Coordinates of C-alpha atoms in Angstrom, one line a residue:
M1 CA 2.5 41.2 -13.6
N2 CA 1.0 37.7 -13.8
N3 CA 0.7 36.6 -17.4
K4 CA -0.6 33.1 -16.7
P5 CA -4.3 33.9 -17.5
L6 CA -3.3 35.5 -20.8
L7 CA -1.0 32.5 -21.6
F8 CA -3.8 30.1 -20.8
L9 CA -6.2 31.9 -23.2
L10 CA -3.5 31.8 -25.9
L11 CA -3.1 28.1 -25.4
L12 CA -6.8 27.6 -25.7
A13 CA -6.7 29.4 -29.0
V14 CA -4.1 27.1 -30.5
F15 CA -6.1 24.0 -29.5
A16 CA -8.2 24.6 -32.6
A17 CA -5.2 24.2 -34.8
S18 CA -3.8 20.8 -33.8
Q19 CA -3.4 18.6 -30.8
S20 CA -2.7 15.0 -29.7
T21 CA -5.7 13.0 -28.6
L22 CA -6.1 9.8 -26.6
Y23 CA -8.8 7.8 -24.9
A24 CA -8.6 6.8 -21.2
P25 CA -11.4 4.8 -19.6
A26 CA -12.6 5.9 -16.1
V27 CA -15.2 4.9 -13.5
D28 CA -17.9 7.4 -12.6
A29 CA -19.4 8.1 -9.2
A30 CA -22.0 5.4 -9.8
G31 CA -19.4 2.8 -10.5
N32 CA -19.9 2.7 -14.3
G33 CA -17.2 2.6 -16.8
I34 CA -16.9 5.7 -19.0
L35 CA -14.5 6.8 -21.7
T36 CA -12.8 10.1 -21.3
T37 CA -11.1 12.0 -24.2
L38 CA -7.7 13.5 -23.4
E39 CA -6.1 16.1 -25.6
A40 CA -2.8 17.9 -25.3
R41 CA -0.9 20.8 -26.9
A42 CA 2.6 21.9 -26.2
V43 CA 4.0 25.3 -27.3
A44 CA 7.1 27.2 -26.5
G45 CA 7.0 28.5 -23.0
S46 CA 8.5 28.4 -19.5
G47 CA 7.4 25.1 -18.0
G48 CA 3.7 25.7 -17.3
V49 CA 1.2 22.9 -17.1
F50 CA -2.4 23.8 -17.6
I51 CA -5.6 21.7 -17.6
D52 CA -8.9 22.7 -19.2
V53 CA -11.7 20.5 -18.0
E54 CA -15.4 20.4 -18.5
P55 CA -15.9 18.7 -15.1
Y56 CA -14.2 19.6 -11.8
I57 CA -10.6 18.3 -11.6
S58 CA -8.9 17.2 -8.4
V59 CA -5.5 18.2 -7.1
D60 CA -4.4 14.5 -7.6
T61 CA -5.1 14.8 -11.3
Q62 CA -3.2 18.1 -11.5
E63 CA -0.1 16.5 -9.8
S64 CA -0.4 13.6 -12.2
A65 CA -0.2 16.0 -15.1
R66 CA 2.9 17.7 -13.8
T67 CA 4.6 14.4 -13.3
A68 CA 3.5 13.2 -16.8
V69 CA 5.1 16.3 -18.5
R70 CA 8.4 15.8 -16.7
I71 CA 8.6 12.0 -17.5
A72 CA 7.6 12.7 -21.1
A73 CA 10.2 15.5 -21.6
G74 CA 13.0 13.3 -20.2
K75 CA 12.1 10.5 -22.5
A76 CA 11.8 12.8 -25.5
G77 CA 15.1 14.4 -24.8
V78 CA 13.7 17.9 -24.4
S79 CA 13.6 20.3 -21.4
A80 CA 10.1 20.6 -19.9
G81 CA 11.1 24.2 -18.9
N82 CA 11.1 25.2 -22.5
Y83 CA 7.4 24.4 -23.1
D84 CA 4.0 25.1 -21.8
V85 CA 1.6 22.2 -22.0
L86 CA -2.2 22.4 -22.0
Y87 CA -4.3 19.4 -21.4
K88 CA -8.0 19.2 -22.1
I89 CA -10.1 16.5 -20.4
V90 CA -13.6 15.8 -21.6
A91 CA -15.6 13.4 -19.5
D92 CA -19.2 12.6 -19.0
A93 CA -18.9 13.0 -15.2
E94 CA -19.2 15.8 -12.7
I95 CA -15.6 15.2 -11.3
V96 CA -12.4 14.0 -12.7
D97 CA -10.6 12.6 -9.7
G98 CA -7.5 10.6 -9.2
P99 CA -4.3 9.8 -11.1
S100 CA -5.4 6.8 -13.1
G101 CA -5.1 8.8 -16.4
G102 CA -1.4 9.5 -15.7
A103 CA 0.0 7.1 -18.2
A104 CA -2.2 8.5 -20.9
L105 CA -1.2 12.1 -20.0
T106 CA 2.4 11.1 -20.3
L107 CA 2.0 9.6 -23.7
L108 CA 0.1 12.7 -24.9
A109 CA 2.9 15.0 -23.8
Y110 CA 5.5 12.7 -25.4
A111 CA 3.5 12.8 -28.7
E112 CA 3.6 16.6 -28.5
F113 CA 7.3 16.9 -27.7
T114 CA 8.3 14.5 -30.5
G115 CA 5.6 15.3 -33.1
R116 CA 4.7 11.6 -33.4
A117 CA 1.1 10.5 -33.1
P118 CA 0.4 7.2 -31.4
R119 CA -1.8 4.5 -33.0
G120 CA -5.4 5.6 -33.1
D121 CA -7.1 2.4 -31.7
I122 CA -5.4 2.4 -28.3
A123 CA -6.8 3.2 -24.8
M124 CA -5.0 2.9 -21.5
T125 CA -5.3 3.2 -17.8
G126 CA -2.7 3.5 -15.0
T127 CA -0.9 6.0 -12.9
I128 CA 2.5 7.4 -13.8
E129 CA 5.1 7.3 -11.0
R130 CA 8.1 9.5 -10.7
D131 CA 10.4 6.8 -11.8
G132 CA 8.5 6.2 -15.0
S133 CA 6.7 3.0 -13.7
I134 CA 3.0 2.6 -14.4
G135 CA 1.1 2.0 -11.2
K136 CA -2.0 -0.1 -10.5
V137 CA -5.5 1.3 -10.5
A138 CA -9.0 0.2 -9.6
G139 CA -12.0 -0.7 -11.8
I140 CA -10.3 -2.6 -14.6
S141 CA -13.4 -4.6 -15.4
D142 CA -15.6 -1.5 -15.6
K143 CA -13.0 0.2 -17.7
L144 CA -12.9 -2.7 -20.1
D145 CA -16.6 -2.4 -20.6
A146 CA -16.2 1.3 -21.6
V147 CA -13.4 0.3 -24.0
R148 CA -15.6 -2.4 -25.6
K149 CA -18.4 0.1 -26.3
A150 CA -16.0 2.5 -28.0
G151 CA -14.6 -0.1 -30.4
I152 CA -11.0 0.2 -29.1
K153 CA -8.8 -2.7 -30.2
L154 CA -5.8 -2.3 -27.8
F155 CA -6.3 -1.7 -24.1
V156 CA -3.1 -1.3 -22.0
V157 CA -3.3 -1.9 -18.3
P158 CA -0.7 -1.9 -15.5
F159 CA 1.5 -4.9 -14.9
G160 CA -0.4 -7.7 -13.2
Q161 CA -3.9 -6.3 -13.7
S162 CA -5.2 -8.3 -16.7
R163 CA -6.3 -10.9 -14.1
Q164 CA -8.8 -9.8 -11.5
G165 CA -10.0 -12.0 -8.7
G166 CA -8.9 -15.2 -10.5
V167 CA -10.6 -14.1 -13.8
D168 CA -8.5 -13.8 -16.9
L169 CA -9.9 -10.6 -18.3
A170 CA -7.4 -10.6 -21.2
M171 CA -8.8 -13.9 -22.4
I172 CA -12.4 -12.7 -22.1
A173 CA -11.5 -9.4 -23.9
Q174 CA -9.9 -11.3 -26.8
R175 CA -12.6 -14.0 -27.1
E176 CA -15.7 -11.9 -26.6
F177 CA -14.8 -8.5 -27.8
N178 CA -11.7 -8.9 -30.1
I179 CA -9.8 -6.6 -27.8
Q180 CA -6.2 -7.2 -26.9
M181 CA -5.5 -6.4 -23.3
A182 CA -1.7 -5.8 -22.8
E183 CA 0.2 -5.1 -19.6
A184 CA 2.8 -2.3 -19.3
R185 CA 5.2 -2.2 -16.4
N186 CA 6.7 1.2 -17.3
F187 CA 6.5 4.0 -19.8
D188 CA 9.1 2.4 -22.1
E189 CA 6.8 -0.6 -22.6
L190 CA 3.8 1.7 -23.1
L191 CA 5.7 3.5 -25.9
A192 CA 6.5 0.2 -27.6
F193 CA 2.7 -0.6 -27.7
A194 CA 1.6 2.9 -28.6
Y195 CA 3.8 3.2 -31.7
S196 CA 3.0 -0.2 -33.2
P197 CA 0.9 -0.2 -36.4
D198 CA -2.9 0.4 -36.1
G199 CA -4.8 -2.8 -35.9
S200 CA -1.8 -4.9 -35.1
R201 CA -1.3 -7.2 -32.1
V202 CA 1.5 -6.3 -29.7
N203 CA 3.9 -8.7 -28.1
S204 CA 2.5 -9.0 -24.6
T205 CA 1.6 -12.0 -22.4
A206 CA -0.2 -12.1 -19.1
S207 CA 2.3 -11.5 -16.4
E208 CA 3.4 -13.9 -13.7
L209 CA 5.5 -12.4 -10.9
P210 CA 8.9 -14.1 -10.9
Q211 CA 10.0 -15.7 -7.7
L212 CA 12.0 -13.5 -5.3
R213 CA 15.7 -14.1 -5.6
L214 CA 18.1 -12.4 -3.1
D215 CA 21.8 -12.4 -3.0
A216 CA 23.1 -13.8 0.3
L217 CA 24.4 -11.2 2.7
N218 CA 27.6 -11.7 4.8
S219 CA 25.9 -10.6 8.1
S220 CA 27.8 -9.6 11.2
L221 CA 27.9 -11.7 14.3
E222 CA 26.0 -8.9 16.1
S223 CA 23.1 -9.0 13.7
Q224 CA 23.0 -12.8 14.0
E225 CA 21.9 -12.3 17.5
F226 CA 18.9 -10.5 16.1
K227 CA 18.3 -13.5 13.8
K228 CA 17.8 -15.6 16.9
I229 CA 15.1 -13.3 18.1
V230 CA 13.3 -13.4 14.8
S231 CA 13.6 -17.2 14.6
S232 CA 12.0 -17.5 18.1
Q233 CA 9.1 -15.2 17.1
R234 CA 8.7 -17.2 13.8
N235 CA 8.3 -20.4 15.8
K236 CA 5.7 -18.7 18.1
L237 CA 3.7 -17.7 15.0
A238 CA 3.9 -21.2 13.7
A239 CA 2.5 -22.5 17.0
A240 CA -0.3 -19.9 16.9
I241 CA -1.6 -20.9 13.5
A242 CA -1.2 -24.7 14.1
G243 CA -4.8 -24.9 15.2
L244 CA -6.3 -23.0 12.3
N245 CA -8.3 -24.7 9.6
A246 CA -5.7 -25.5 6.9
S247 CA -8.1 -24.1 4.2
D248 CA -8.8 -20.9 6.0
A249 CA -7.6 -17.9 4.0
F250 CA -5.8 -16.4 7.0
A251 CA -4.0 -19.7 7.7
V252 CA -2.9 -19.9 4.0
E253 CA -1.5 -16.4 4.2
A254 CA 0.2 -17.1 7.6
R255 CA 1.9 -20.2 6.1
R256 CA 3.1 -18.2 3.2
A257 CA 4.5 -15.6 5.7
L258 CA 6.4 -18.4 7.5
N259 CA 7.9 -19.6 4.2
D260 CA 8.9 -16.0 3.3
S261 CA 10.5 -15.4 6.6
D262 CA 12.5 -18.7 6.4
Y263 CA 13.9 -17.6 3.0
L264 CA 14.8 -14.1 4.3
L265 CA 16.5 -15.5 7.4
E266 CA 18.5 -17.9 5.3
R267 CA 19.7 -15.2 3.0
G268 CA 20.6 -12.7 5.8
Y269 CA 17.7 -10.2 5.6
Y270 CA 16.9 -10.5 9.2
Y271 CA 14.9 -7.3 9.6
S272 CA 12.8 -8.1 6.5
A273 CA 12.0 -11.5 8.0
A274 CA 11.1 -9.7 11.3
N275 CA 8.7 -7.5 9.4
V276 CA 7.0 -10.4 7.8
V277 CA 6.5 -12.2 11.1
F278 CA 5.6 -9.1 13.0
T279 CA 2.9 -8.1 10.5
M280 CA 1.3 -11.5 10.6
K281 CA 1.4 -11.7 14.4
V282 CA -0.3 -8.3 14.6
A283 CA -3.0 -9.5 12.2
L284 CA -3.5 -12.7 14.2
D285 CA -3.7 -10.9 17.5
A286 CA -6.0 -8.3 16.2
Q287 CA -8.3 -11.0 14.8
R288 CA -8.2 -12.7 18.2
V289 CA -9.4 -9.7 20.2
Q290 CA -11.7 -7.8 17.8
N291 CA -14.9 -9.4 19.1
Y292 CA -14.1 -9.0 22.8
S293 CA -16.6 -7.3 25.0
K294 CA -15.7 -3.7 26.1
A295 CA -15.0 -4.9 29.7
D296 CA -12.7 -7.7 28.5
F297 CA -10.9 -5.4 26.2
V298 CA -10.4 -2.8 28.9
T299 CA -8.8 -5.6 31.0
L300 CA -6.4 -6.3 28.1
V301 CA -5.4 -2.7 27.8
N302 CA -4.8 -2.4 31.5
A303 CA -2.6 -5.5 31.4
L304 CA -0.5 -3.8 28.7
D305 CA -0.3 -0.6 30.8
G306 CA 1.0 -2.8 33.7
R307 CA 3.7 -4.2 31.4
V308 CA 4.6 -0.6 30.4
N309 CA 4.9 0.4 34.0
A310 CA 7.0 -2.7 34.9
F311 CA 9.5 -2.3 32.1
R312 CA 13.0 -1.8 33.2
P313 CA 15.7 -1.4 30.5
A314 CA 19.1 -3.0 31.0
N315 CA 22.0 -0.7 32.0
K316 CA 23.8 0.7 28.9
T317 CA 27.4 -0.3 28.2
L318 CA 29.6 0.3 25.2
E319 CA 28.9 -3.3 24.2
N320 CA 25.1 -3.3 24.5
W321 CA 23.8 0.3 24.1
Q322 CA 22.4 -0.2 20.6
W323 CA 20.4 -3.2 21.9
V324 CA 19.1 -1.1 24.8
S325 CA 18.3 1.8 22.5
G326 CA 16.4 -0.5 20.1
S327 CA 14.5 -1.9 23.0
Q328 CA 13.7 1.5 24.5
A329 CA 12.5 2.8 21.2
R330 CA 10.0 -0.1 20.8
F331 CA 9.0 0.4 24.4
A332 CA 8.3 4.1 23.6
W333 CA 6.2 3.2 20.6
A334 CA 4.3 0.7 22.6
S335 CA 3.7 3.2 25.5
L336 CA 2.5 5.9 23.1
K337 CA 0.1 3.3 21.5
V338 CA -1.2 2.2 25.0
Q339 CA -1.9 5.8 25.9
D340 CA -3.8 6.2 22.6
L341 CA -5.8 3.1 23.5
Q342 CA -6.6 4.4 27.0
D343 CA -7.8 7.7 25.6
S344 CA -10.0 5.9 23.1
L345 CA -11.7 3.4 25.4
A346 CA -14.7 5.5 26.1
L347 CA -15.3 6.4 22.4
K348 CA -14.4 3.3 20.4
Q349 CA -15.4 -0.3 20.2
P350 CA -12.8 -3.1 20.5
R351 CA -13.0 -3.9 16.8
A352 CA -11.8 -0.4 16.0
M353 CA -8.9 -0.6 18.5
A354 CA -7.9 -4.2 17.9
E355 CA -5.0 -3.5 15.5
D356 CA -3.6 -0.8 17.8
Y357 CA -3.8 -3.2 20.7
A358 CA -2.0 -5.9 18.7
S359 CA 0.7 -3.4 17.6
A360 CA 1.4 -2.3 21.2
L361 CA 1.4 -5.9 22.4
N362 CA 4.0 -7.0 19.8
W363 CA 6.1 -3.9 20.2
L364 CA 6.3 -4.7 23.9
D365 CA 7.3 -8.3 23.1
A366 CA 10.0 -7.0 20.8
A367 CA 11.2 -4.5 23.5
D368 CA 11.5 -7.4 26.0
D369 CA 13.3 -9.6 23.5
L370 CA 15.9 -6.9 22.7
N371 CA 16.3 -6.0 26.3
A372 CA 17.0 -9.6 27.2
V373 CA 19.9 -9.7 24.7
A374 CA 21.1 -6.3 26.1
A375 CA 21.1 -7.7 29.7
Q376 CA 23.2 -10.7 28.5
K377 CA 25.7 -8.3 27.1
G378 CA 25.6 -6.0 30.0
A379 CA 28.8 -7.0 31.7
G380 CA 31.1 -4.6 29.8
T381 CA 32.5 -1.1 29.8
A382 CA 30.2 1.4 31.7
L383 CA 28.7 4.1 29.5
D384 CA 28.0 7.6 30.7
E385 CA 25.0 8.4 28.7
F386 CA 24.7 11.9 30.1
A387 CA 27.9 12.8 28.2
A388 CA 25.9 12.4 25.0
R389 CA 23.2 14.8 26.1
D390 CA 24.4 17.8 24.1
F391 CA 24.9 15.7 21.0
S392 CA 21.4 14.2 21.4
Q393 CA 20.0 17.7 21.9
G394 CA 21.5 18.8 18.6
V395 CA 20.1 15.8 16.7
L396 CA 16.7 16.4 18.3
N397 CA 16.9 20.0 17.3
Q398 CA 17.3 18.8 13.7
A399 CA 14.2 16.7 14.1
N400 CA 12.3 19.7 15.6
V401 CA 13.1 21.7 12.5
V402 CA 11.4 19.0 10.4
G403 CA 8.5 19.2 12.8
D404 CA 8.3 22.9 12.3
R405 CA 8.2 22.5 8.5
I406 CA 5.4 20.0 8.4
A407 CA 2.2 20.7 10.2
A408 CA 1.2 18.3 12.9
G409 CA -1.2 15.6 11.6
V410 CA 0.0 15.7 8.0
D411 CA 2.8 13.0 8.2
A412 CA 1.9 10.4 10.8
D413 CA 5.2 8.7 10.7
I414 CA 7.2 11.9 11.3
D415 CA 4.7 12.8 14.1
W416 CA 5.1 9.4 15.7
H417 CA 8.9 9.3 15.8
L418 CA 9.1 13.0 16.8
D419 CA 6.8 12.4 19.8
A420 CA 8.9 9.3 20.7
A421 CA 12.2 11.2 20.4
R422 CA 11.0 14.0 22.6
Q423 CA 9.6 11.6 25.2
E424 CA 12.9 9.7 25.3
F425 CA 15.0 12.8 25.6
G426 CA 12.7 14.1 28.4
G427 CA 13.3 10.8 30.2
G428 CA 17.1 11.0 29.9
D429 CA 17.3 8.3 27.3
Y430 CA 19.5 10.4 25.1
L431 CA 20.9 7.7 22.8
T432 CA 17.4 6.3 22.1
S433 CA 16.2 9.8 21.3
V434 CA 18.9 10.0 18.6
F435 CA 17.5 6.7 17.3
D436 CA 14.0 8.1 16.8
S437 CA 15.3 11.5 15.7
C438 CA 17.0 9.7 12.8
F439 CA 13.7 8.4 11.6
V440 CA 12.3 12.0 11.5
I441 CA 15.3 13.5 9.8
S442 CA 15.8 10.7 7.3
Y443 CA 12.1 10.3 6.4
Y444 CA 12.0 14.0 5.6
E445 CA 15.3 14.2 3.7
S446 CA 14.5 11.1 1.7
G447 CA 11.0 12.4 0.9
E448 CA 12.6 15.6 -0.5
A449 CA 15.0 13.6 -2.6
I450 CA 12.2 11.5 -3.9
S451 CA 10.1 14.6 -4.7
N452 CA 12.9 16.1 -6.7
A453 CA 13.8 12.9 -8.6
I454 CA 12.2 12.2 -12.0
G455 CA 12.8 9.2 -14.2
Q456 CA 14.6 5.9 -13.8
D457 CA 18.1 7.4 -13.8
D458 CA 17.4 9.7 -10.9
F459 CA 15.9 6.9 -8.8
D460 CA 18.7 4.5 -9.6
A461 CA 21.0 7.0 -8.0
L462 CA 18.8 7.0 -4.9
K463 CA 18.6 3.2 -4.5
P464 CA 20.7 1.4 -1.8
D465 CA 23.9 -0.1 -3.2
A466 CA 24.8 -3.6 -2.0
S467 CA 28.5 -2.7 -2.0
A468 CA 27.8 -0.3 0.9
Y469 CA 26.4 -3.0 3.1
G470 CA 29.7 -3.7 4.8
Q471 CA 30.0 0.0 5.8
M472 CA 26.7 -0.3 7.7
Q473 CA 28.0 -3.0 10.0
A474 CA 29.6 -0.3 12.2
S475 CA 26.0 0.1 13.7
L476 CA 23.7 -2.8 14.4
W477 CA 20.5 -1.0 13.4
A478 CA 22.2 0.6 10.3
E479 CA 23.1 -2.9 9.1
L480 CA 19.6 -4.3 9.8
Y481 CA 17.8 -1.5 8.1
Y482 CA 20.1 -1.4 5.1
A483 CA 19.6 -5.1 4.5
H484 CA 15.9 -4.3 4.5
A485 CA 16.4 -1.5 2.0
L486 CA 18.2 -3.9 -0.3
Y487 CA 15.2 -6.3 0.0
D488 CA 12.7 -3.5 -0.8
S489 CA 14.9 -2.5 -3.8
E490 CA 14.8 -6.1 -5.2
E491 CA 11.0 -6.2 -4.6
A492 CA 10.7 -3.0 -6.6
N493 CA 12.6 -4.6 -9.4
R494 CA 10.5 -7.8 -9.2
T495 CA 7.0 -6.3 -8.9
G496 CA 7.4 -2.8 -10.5
E497 CA 5.7 -1.4 -7.4
F498 CA 6.8 2.2 -6.8
A499 CA 6.0 1.9 -3.1
Y500 CA 8.8 -0.6 -2.6
L501 CA 11.3 1.8 -4.3
T502 CA 10.3 4.7 -2.1
N503 CA 10.6 2.6 1.0
A504 CA 14.0 1.4 -0.1
V505 CA 15.2 5.0 -0.4
K506 CA 13.8 5.9 3.0
L507 CA 15.6 3.0 4.6
R508 CA 18.8 3.8 2.9
Y509 CA 18.7 7.4 4.3
L510 CA 17.7 6.0 7.7
S511 CA 20.6 3.5 7.8
E512 CA 23.1 6.2 6.8
C513 CA 21.8 8.5 9.6
L514 CA 22.0 5.7 12.2
R515 CA 25.5 4.8 11.1
D516 CA 26.8 8.4 11.3
K517 CA 24.9 9.4 14.4
S518 CA 26.0 6.3 16.3
A519 CA 29.6 6.9 15.6
N520 CA 29.3 10.6 16.6
A521 CA 27.5 9.7 19.8
L522 CA 30.4 7.5 20.9
V523 CA 32.8 10.3 20.1
A524 CA 30.7 12.6 22.3
I525 CA 30.7 10.1 25.1
A526 CA 34.5 9.5 24.9
N527 CA 35.2 13.3 24.8
P528 CA 32.5 15.0 27.0
T529 CA 32.4 18.8 27.0
A530 CA 31.6 20.9 30.0
L531 CA 28.6 19.4 31.7
P532 CA 25.3 21.1 30.8
S533 CA 22.3 21.6 33.1
A534 CA 21.0 18.3 34.5
S535 CA 17.5 19.2 33.4
P536 CA 16.6 16.7 30.6
L537 CA 14.7 19.5 28.7
P538 CA 16.2 22.9 27.9
S539 CA 15.7 25.2 30.8
M540 CA 15.2 28.9 30.7
T541 CA 15.9 31.4 33.4
V542 CA 14.6 34.9 33.1
S543 CA 15.9 37.5 35.6
A544 CA 15.5 41.3 35.8
E545 CA 16.9 44.0 38.0
I546 CA 14.6 46.9 38.6
T547 CA 16.0 50.2 39.7
Q548 CA 13.7 52.7 41.1
D549 CA 13.9 56.1 39.5
Y550 CA 12.5 58.5 42.1
G551 CA 11.9 61.0 39.4
R552 CA 9.4 58.8 37.7
D553 CA 5.9 57.7 38.6
R554 CA 6.0 54.5 40.6
W555 CA 3.3 53.1 38.3
I556 CA 5.8 52.8 35.5
S557 CA 7.7 50.2 37.5
L558 CA 4.5 48.3 38.2
V559 CA 3.7 48.2 34.4
G560 CA 7.3 47.0 33.8
V561 CA 6.8 44.1 36.2
L562 CA 3.5 43.1 34.6
L563 CA 5.1 43.2 31.2
L564 CA 8.0 41.0 32.4
A565 CA 5.5 38.5 33.8
A566 CA 3.7 38.4 30.5
V567 CA 7.0 37.8 28.7
I568 CA 7.8 34.9 31.0
V569 CA 4.3 33.3 30.4
I570 CA 4.7 33.7 26.6
L571 CA 8.2 32.1 26.7
A572 CA 6.9 29.3 28.8
L573 CA 4.1 28.6 26.4
A574 CA 6.6 28.7 23.5
V575 CA 8.8 26.1 25.1
K576 CA 5.8 23.9 25.9
L577 CA 4.6 24.2 22.3
R578 CA 8.1 23.5 21.1
F579 CA 8.4 20.2 22.9
S580 CA 4.8 18.9 22.7
R581 CA 3.1 18.1 19.5
Q582 CA -0.6 17.8 19.4
E583 CA -1.9 14.4 18.2
T584 CA -4.7 15.1 15.8
G585 CA -5.8 11.5 14.9
L586 CA -6.8 12.7 11.4
T587 CA -8.2 10.3 8.9
D588 CA -6.4 10.1 5.5
D589 CA -9.2 12.2 3.9
E590 CA -8.8 14.9 6.5
R591 CA -5.0 14.8 6.0
M592 CA -5.6 15.3 2.3
R593 CA -7.9 18.2 2.9
R594 CA -5.4 19.8 5.2
L595 CA -2.6 19.2 2.6
D596 CA -4.8 20.9 -0.1
D597 CA -5.4 23.9 2.1
L598 CA -1.7 24.2 3.0
L599 CA -0.7 24.0 -0.7
L600 CA -3.3 26.6 -1.7
K601 CA -2.1 29.0 1.0
G602 CA 1.5 28.5 0.0
K603 CA 2.5 27.0 3.4
I604 CA 4.2 24.0 1.8
S605 CA 6.0 23.4 -1.5
E606 CA 4.6 21.3 -4.4
A607 CA 7.5 18.9 -3.7
V608 CA 6.4 18.4 -0.1
Y609 CA 2.7 18.2 -1.2
E610 CA 3.4 15.6 -3.8
R611 CA 5.4 13.4 -1.4
L612 CA 2.8 13.5 1.3
S613 CA -0.2 13.2 -1.0
S614 CA 1.3 10.0 -2.4
R615 CA 0.9 8.5 1.0
Y616 CA -2.5 9.8 2.1
G617 CA -4.3 10.4 -1.2
R618 CA -7.1 8.2 -2.4
P619 CA -7.1 5.7 0.4
A620 CA -10.4 4.1 -0.8
K621 CA -9.1 3.7 -4.3
R622 CA -5.8 2.3 -3.1
R623 CA -7.6 -0.3 -1.1
A624 CA -9.8 -1.3 -4.0
A625 CA -6.8 -1.6 -6.3
A626 CA -5.0 -3.7 -3.7
K627 CA -8.0 -6.1 -3.5
A628 CA -8.2 -6.4 -7.2
A629 CA -4.5 -7.1 -7.7
P630 CA -2.8 -10.4 -7.1
R631 CA -0.8 -10.7 -3.8
N632 CA 2.6 -9.2 -4.2
A633 CA 3.5 -7.5 -1.0
R634 CA 2.5 -7.1 2.6
K635 CA 2.1 -3.9 4.5
T636 CA 5.4 -3.0 6.1
R637 CA 5.5 -2.4 9.8
K638 CA 8.3 -1.4 12.2
K639 CA 9.4 -4.3 14.5

């Protein structure tokens, strides 16, 4: 019997007795700042989290409440599973949407678990992340206006958000409204503010991001070959921006990218430097072609297609196979993107396709650069790649399991690399298929680990460890990606951005997969088993022997033949579906609607939902928050 409705009613009844209350400013659909009232009550229970709302509440807010309870319980030293928590949200709005009240929900749960009420003149805004950090939100200026009208004296905002668009809101709040605006990087800092005396000023100053400081890495000779490629691309970027107006915002950003890449190259973070250069080159190339006529843009795409058709990878040897595989992977990414462009030419304008074109162009350039190094190293021990076919099939099967667990169109990165791995395997590039399969496997496994982690201690255990860097040098790509993971980990420490931390964990898992699978692939090549079928895809043969029973009606045999034919058709369709994944081209909003539907139908777990919704949820609000916040990171791309 489901007792949740009864429990919910009982919790509503105890609300009249006592509860913790806080204020959290929000922005309504018209863009106006409003003040919401948040209440919480915790009673003995079994880990339930309930929300009673006067307006409609989104799935994002529900997920935020669950994370809030787990963070608060950990900080209070209690087990969330021993309590049921009921939140009540009262807002003068039709919909309560988004996670910007997460910090306040966490403080409320903490107050209930500890029996300590926070100061009464405080309001706050900010998300709560799974590691306890407080994430950035949009609409700070509008929320300050709502706080002013309510007579609040202490307004806590996420780290780095007291300045908006060059305007010092903290100074204005203090001078004009006698409100102190304080920044909190994490829940610990919020607790210090919340439990200071009413009416007092807290010890908080406007934040300035410290300069990035990285420990120098003792990189391998092999990875230093990659450094040469990045340095060459860096110089090409410098030449491309030389003619830009020095005061142009794009030129300023490009010069900053050059400086960042120089520092990363000097410290040994070669892949991180490559990402900086690659991202800026994509932006520059996209800007260059976005105003092309449709006819001229078609010519550009056709030229890319010509390069795809003309590409010839270097022969693999034991000395160069990782370079060839890296080149072939980027070639596969480019060819998939070119196919997307060709499919979109009739429907889209150049401006809408400019970034995809620039990505394909630069992936092809990267493929050529890596292939050139592979060709130089080609005079070595011949490698029988076919001997790794069975091993590659096993790794691809692992990736296919991931594909079966996550519906197509929900996780674009997994879809992308799974398509590439299947294409590579089908073309006989078995080692390269292992490369892309590792992306699929590690992205899924790291996502599960992130979804199950809560609090700083859990995430500290997931971070990459600099002491393991030397172990990664057994594989070129494991070393490069692990160095990038260390960079992202340091950026997470510097900026407090949860996205850097999650990317560091993903890259750590990817590096470990590439290290292990590369070693296993070489073992498979050195010790081949009985040769399998030469078909690059699994083949299926169905045979049948039909014996006529003269005592039966001959029509029974005919029916049997027809049934056998139907089975063959069904099996063929199953194989086709197994090795082809439909590209949906969904928008972020469409992905979120599909995620909501899958969760409601019980097709995916809450852990999987939370991991994927953190990527695709609230794209418009994320963009608004990014514009409002000072520059602290660039979008990461794969080079």
